[in-house]
Short mmCIF file of C-alpha atoms in Angstrom, two decimals:
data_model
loop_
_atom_site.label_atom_id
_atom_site.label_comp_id
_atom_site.label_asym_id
_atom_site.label_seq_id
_atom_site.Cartn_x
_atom_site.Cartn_y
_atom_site.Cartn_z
CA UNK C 1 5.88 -27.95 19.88
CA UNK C 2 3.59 -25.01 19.82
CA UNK C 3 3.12 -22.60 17.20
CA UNK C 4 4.76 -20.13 16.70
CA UNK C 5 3.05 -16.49 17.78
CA UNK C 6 3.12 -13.40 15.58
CA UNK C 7 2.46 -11.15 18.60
CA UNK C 8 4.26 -11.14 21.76
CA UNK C 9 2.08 -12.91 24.31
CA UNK C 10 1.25 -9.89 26.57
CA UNK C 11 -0.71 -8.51 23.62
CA UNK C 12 -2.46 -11.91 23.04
CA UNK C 13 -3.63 -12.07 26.38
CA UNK C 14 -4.65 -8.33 26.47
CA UNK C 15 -6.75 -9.38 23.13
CA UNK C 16 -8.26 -12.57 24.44
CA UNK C 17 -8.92 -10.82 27.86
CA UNK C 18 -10.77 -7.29 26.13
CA UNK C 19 -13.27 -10.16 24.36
CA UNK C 20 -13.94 -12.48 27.14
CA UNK C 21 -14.35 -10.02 29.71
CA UNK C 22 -15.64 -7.05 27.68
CA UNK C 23 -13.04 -4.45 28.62
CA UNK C 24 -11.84 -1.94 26.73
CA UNK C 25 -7.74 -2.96 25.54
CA UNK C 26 -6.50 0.57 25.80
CA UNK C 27 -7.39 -0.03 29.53
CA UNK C 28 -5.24 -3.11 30.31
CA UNK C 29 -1.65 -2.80 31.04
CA UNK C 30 0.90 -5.73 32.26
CA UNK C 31 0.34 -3.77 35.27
CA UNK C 32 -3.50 -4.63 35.28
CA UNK C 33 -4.73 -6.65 38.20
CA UNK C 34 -8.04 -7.85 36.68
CA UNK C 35 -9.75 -8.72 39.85
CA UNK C 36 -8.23 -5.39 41.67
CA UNK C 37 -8.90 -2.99 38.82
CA UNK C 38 -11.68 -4.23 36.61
CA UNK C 39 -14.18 -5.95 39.27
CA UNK C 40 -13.48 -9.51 37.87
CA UNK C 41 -14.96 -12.15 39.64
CA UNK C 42 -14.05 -16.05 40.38
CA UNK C 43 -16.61 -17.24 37.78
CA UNK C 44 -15.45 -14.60 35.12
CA UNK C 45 -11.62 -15.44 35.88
CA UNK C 46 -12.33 -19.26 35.68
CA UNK C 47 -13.92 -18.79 32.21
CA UNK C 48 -11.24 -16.57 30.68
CA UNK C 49 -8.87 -19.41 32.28
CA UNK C 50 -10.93 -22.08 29.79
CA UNK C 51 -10.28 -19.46 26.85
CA UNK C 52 -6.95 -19.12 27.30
CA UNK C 53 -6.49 -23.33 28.18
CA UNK C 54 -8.44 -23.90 24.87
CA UNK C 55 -6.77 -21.46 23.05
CA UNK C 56 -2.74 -22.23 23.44
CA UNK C 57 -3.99 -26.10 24.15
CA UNK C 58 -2.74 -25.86 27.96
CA UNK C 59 -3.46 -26.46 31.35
CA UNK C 60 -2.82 -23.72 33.59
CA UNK C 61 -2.27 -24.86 37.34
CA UNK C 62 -4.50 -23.53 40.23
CA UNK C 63 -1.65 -22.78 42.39
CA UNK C 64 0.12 -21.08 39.75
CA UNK C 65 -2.48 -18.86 38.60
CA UNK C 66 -3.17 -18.10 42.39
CA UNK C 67 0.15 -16.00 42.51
CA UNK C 68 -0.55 -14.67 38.98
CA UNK C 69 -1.91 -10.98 40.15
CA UNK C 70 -1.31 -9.13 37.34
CA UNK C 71 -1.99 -9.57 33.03
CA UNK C 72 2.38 -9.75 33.33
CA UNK C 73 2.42 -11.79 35.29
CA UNK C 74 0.17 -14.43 33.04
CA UNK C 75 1.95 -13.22 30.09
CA UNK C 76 5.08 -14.24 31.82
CA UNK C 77 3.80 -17.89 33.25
CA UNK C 78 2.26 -18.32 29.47
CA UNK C 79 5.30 -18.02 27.92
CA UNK C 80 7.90 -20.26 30.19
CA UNK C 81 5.02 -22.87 30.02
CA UNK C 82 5.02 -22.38 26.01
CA UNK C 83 7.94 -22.14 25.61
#
């Protein structure tokens, strides 16, 4: 069972992914496409994959992230695998 979060996990991911990847919050949306719209690359995306693995103690699947093109869209996958 996972802990429980105090923040809904849209703004979790918005935090983790402003740190890792230096971008300003105010700038990411759950419409954000981070390799479309901030110039993330496959070695930046892998590492903020880590962060977030390490973080909510998780494996995220390669196909799965694959179709995730948007911060939502994470947010979303997060939570059903968090439950």
């Amino acid at each position: 069972q996972y802990a429980k979060r105090s923040k809904p996990m849209f703004n979790e991911l918005k935090e983790i992914i402003a740190t890792q990847l230096k971008i300003d919050p105010e700038k990411i949306t759950e419409g954000s496409d981070l390799r479309r719209d901030f110039g993330v690359n496959s070695i930046e995306l892998a590492e903020l994959v880590l962060e977030i693995e390490d973080k909510y103690d998780c494996e995220i699947d390669e196909k799965a992230l694959s179709k995730l093109t948007s911060v939502g869209d994470m947010a979303k996958y997060l939570e059903k695998e968090l439950g």
